[in-house]
Structure formats: C-alpha cells, structure tokens
CSV table of C-alpha atoms in Angstrom, one decimal:
chain,number,residue,atom,x,y,z
X,1082,MET,CA,2.8,-29.9,-8.6
X,1083,ILE,CA,5.9,-31.4,-10.3
X,1084,THR,CA,5.6,-35.0,-11.6
X,1085,ARG,CA,8.6,-37.2,-12.3
X,1086,GLN,CA,6.9,-39.1,-15.2
X,1087,ARG,CA,7.9,-38.2,-18.7
X,1088,ARG,CA,5.0,-36.6,-20.4
X,1089,GLN,CA,3.3,-38.7,-23.1
X,1090,LEU,CA,3.3,-37.0,-26.4
X,1091,VAL,CA,-0.1,-37.1,-28.1
X,1092,GLY,CA,1.4,-36.2,-31.5
X,1093,HIS,CA,3.3,-39.5,-31.5
X,1094,ASP,CA,0.1,-41.5,-31.1
X,1095,ILE,CA,-1.6,-39.5,-33.8
X,1096,LEU,CA,1.2,-40.0,-36.3
X,1097,LEU,CA,1.5,-43.7,-35.5
X,1098,ALA,CA,-2.2,-44.1,-36.1
X,1099,ARG,CA,-1.9,-42.3,-39.4
X,1100,HIS,CA,1.2,-43.9,-40.9
X,1101,GLY,CA,2.1,-47.0,-38.8
X,1102,ASN,CA,5.4,-48.6,-39.9
X,1103,HIS,CA,6.0,-46.0,-42.6
X,1104,ILE,CA,7.6,-43.5,-40.1
X,1105,CYS,CA,11.4,-43.2,-40.3
X,1106,SER,CA,11.9,-40.8,-37.5
X,1107,MET,CA,10.0,-38.4,-35.2
X,1108,ARG,CA,11.1,-35.2,-33.4
X,1109,VAL,CA,9.3,-32.7,-31.1
X,1110,ASP,CA,9.1,-29.1,-32.3
X,1111,ARG,CA,8.6,-27.4,-28.9
X,1112,GLY,CA,8.2,-24.0,-30.4
X,1113,SER,CA,5.1,-24.8,-32.3
X,1114,GLY,CA,3.9,-27.6,-29.9
X,1115,ARG,CA,3.9,-30.3,-32.7
X,1116,VAL,CA,5.5,-33.6,-33.4
X,1117,VAL,CA,7.1,-33.9,-36.8
X,1118,ALA,CA,7.6,-37.3,-38.6
X,1119,LEU,CA,9.7,-38.1,-41.6
X,1120,LEU,CA,8.1,-40.9,-43.7
X,1121,ASP,CA,9.6,-43.6,-45.9
X,1122,ASP,CA,8.7,-41.8,-49.1
X,1123,GLY,CA,10.6,-38.6,-48.0
X,1124,SER,CA,7.5,-36.6,-47.1
X,1125,VAL,CA,6.9,-34.9,-43.7
X,1126,ASP,CA,3.8,-35.0,-41.6
X,1127,SER,CA,3.1,-33.3,-38.3
X,1128,ALA,CA,0.5,-33.5,-35.5
X,1129,PRO,CA,-0.4,-31.3,-32.6
X,1130,ASN,CA,1.1,-32.3,-29.3
X,1131,LEU,CA,-1.8,-31.3,-27.1
X,1132,ILE,CA,-5.3,-32.7,-26.9
X,1133,SER,CA,-6.7,-29.2,-26.0
X,1134,PRO,CA,-4.7,-26.0,-26.3
X,1135,GLY,CA,-6.1,-24.7,-23.0
X,1136,LEU,CA,-5.3,-27.9,-21.1
X,1137,ARG,CA,-2.8,-27.2,-18.2
X,1138,LEU,CA,-0.6,-30.3,-17.8
X,1139,PRO,CA,1.5,-30.9,-14.6
X,1140,GLU,CA,5.0,-29.6,-14.7
X,1141,THR,CA,8.0,-31.9,-15.1
X,1142,PRO,CA,11.4,-31.3,-13.6
X,1143,GLY,CA,12.8,-30.7,-17.1
X,1144,MET,CA,10.2,-27.9,-17.7
X,1145,VAL,CA,11.1,-26.2,-14.5
X,1146,LEU,CA,14.8,-26.3,-15.3
X,1147,ARG,CA,14.2,-25.0,-18.8
X,1148,ALA,CA,12.0,-22.1,-17.5
X,1149,ASP,CA,14.0,-21.1,-14.5
X,1150,TRP,CA,17.6,-22.0,-15.3
X,1151,LYS,CA,18.8,-18.4,-14.9
X,1152,LEU,CA,17.3,-18.0,-11.4
X,1153,LEU,CA,18.7,-21.4,-10.3
X,1154,ALA,CA,22.2,-20.4,-11.7
X,1155,VAL,CA,22.1,-17.1,-9.7
X,1156,ILE,CA,21.0,-18.9,-6.5
X,1157,SER,CA,23.7,-21.6,-6.9
X,1158,ALA,CA,26.4,-19.0,-7.6
X,1159,ALA,CA,25.3,-16.9,-4.6
X,1160,ALA,CA,25.3,-20.0,-2.3
X,1161,ALA,CA,28.8,-21.1,-3.6
X,1162,GLY,CA,30.1,-17.5,-3.0
X,1163,PHE,CA,28.7,-17.4,0.5
X,1164,GLY,CA,30.2,-20.8,1.3
X,1165,GLY,CA,33.6,-19.6,0.0
X,1166,LEU,CA,33.4,-16.5,2.2
X,1167,VAL,CA,32.5,-18.6,5.3
X,1168,PHE,CA,35.4,-21.0,4.5
X,1169,ALA,CA,37.8,-18.1,4.0
X,1170,GLY,CA,36.6,-16.5,7.3
X,1171,MET,CA,37.1,-19.8,9.2
X,1172,ALA,CA,40.6,-20.2,7.7
X,1173,ALA,CA,41.4,-16.6,8.7
X,1174,VAL,CA,40.2,-17.2,12.3
X,1175,HIS,CA,42.1,-20.4,12.5
X,1176,GLY,CA,45.2,-18.7,11.2
X,1177,MET,CA,44.9,-16.0,14.0
X,1178,GLY,CA,44.7,-18.8,16.6
X,1179,GLY,CA,48.4,-18.9,17.1
X,1180,ASP,CA,48.6,-15.5,18.8
X,1181,PRO,CA,47.3,-15.9,22.5
X,1182,ALA,CA,46.4,-12.2,22.7
X,1183,MET,CA,44.1,-12.5,19.6
X,1184,VAL,CA,42.4,-15.6,21.1
X,1185,GLN,CA,41.8,-13.7,24.3
X,1186,ALA,CA,40.4,-10.7,22.4
X,1187,LEU,CA,38.0,-13.0,20.5
X,1188,TYR,CA,36.8,-14.6,23.6
X,1189,THR,CA,36.3,-11.4,25.6
X,1190,TYR,CA,34.5,-9.5,22.7
X,1191,PRO,CA,30.8,-9.2,23.5
X,1192,ALA,CA,28.9,-10.9,20.6
X,1193,TYR,CA,25.4,-9.3,20.5
C-alpha cells in the first residue's frame, strides 16, 4: 500500500536528542540508510535511519518512482507512440474522405 505521507526519519530524532542546537545541517545518506549531521565544531555524526533493519515500512510515491522509473518511462513512451499512430491514422482517414469512391469502399468493407 502506498502512503502519501512523507516518511519520518528516525535518524533526525536521534541526532537532535544527542546534539540539540549544535547541529548546522543534516542530510540523508540513502545508500547506507543513515542520517548524517554536521555539527558546530566541524565534526560529523550519523545515526541509523530505521528502528529495526527488518522493519518493512509502507511505500511512498517517491520510492515507487525511484524504483520503477525505467518501467514507467517505457510504458509512457509506448502510450505516446500508440496515441501518435492513432492520431496519424485518423488524419489519414480524414484526408481520404474527399474521394467518394474511397468513402464508399470504407463503408462497404466488412469489419470482422
């Protein structure tokens, strides 16, 4: 199930509890699953971003887009290409509409 809420980062809370107002900036290191904080004195501290490594959290729309962007791009390109073909076919049929013999042939052709 996909949730629309932004996931709360446990690492932020841990670092705030450790250092309070001495944090200059924080960033999320998604590769290692940690939150990294730069402190006033120039040192760096990090905290894990999950309560339990085996805990399965609900997926967010951002996670789905990050994981499946190639598939979504292929599906979007295929849909756009199919729409273009349908549009070109309709324009071609409309262009042939000026010839009465072609219109008669289209209406008498058995479509099954």
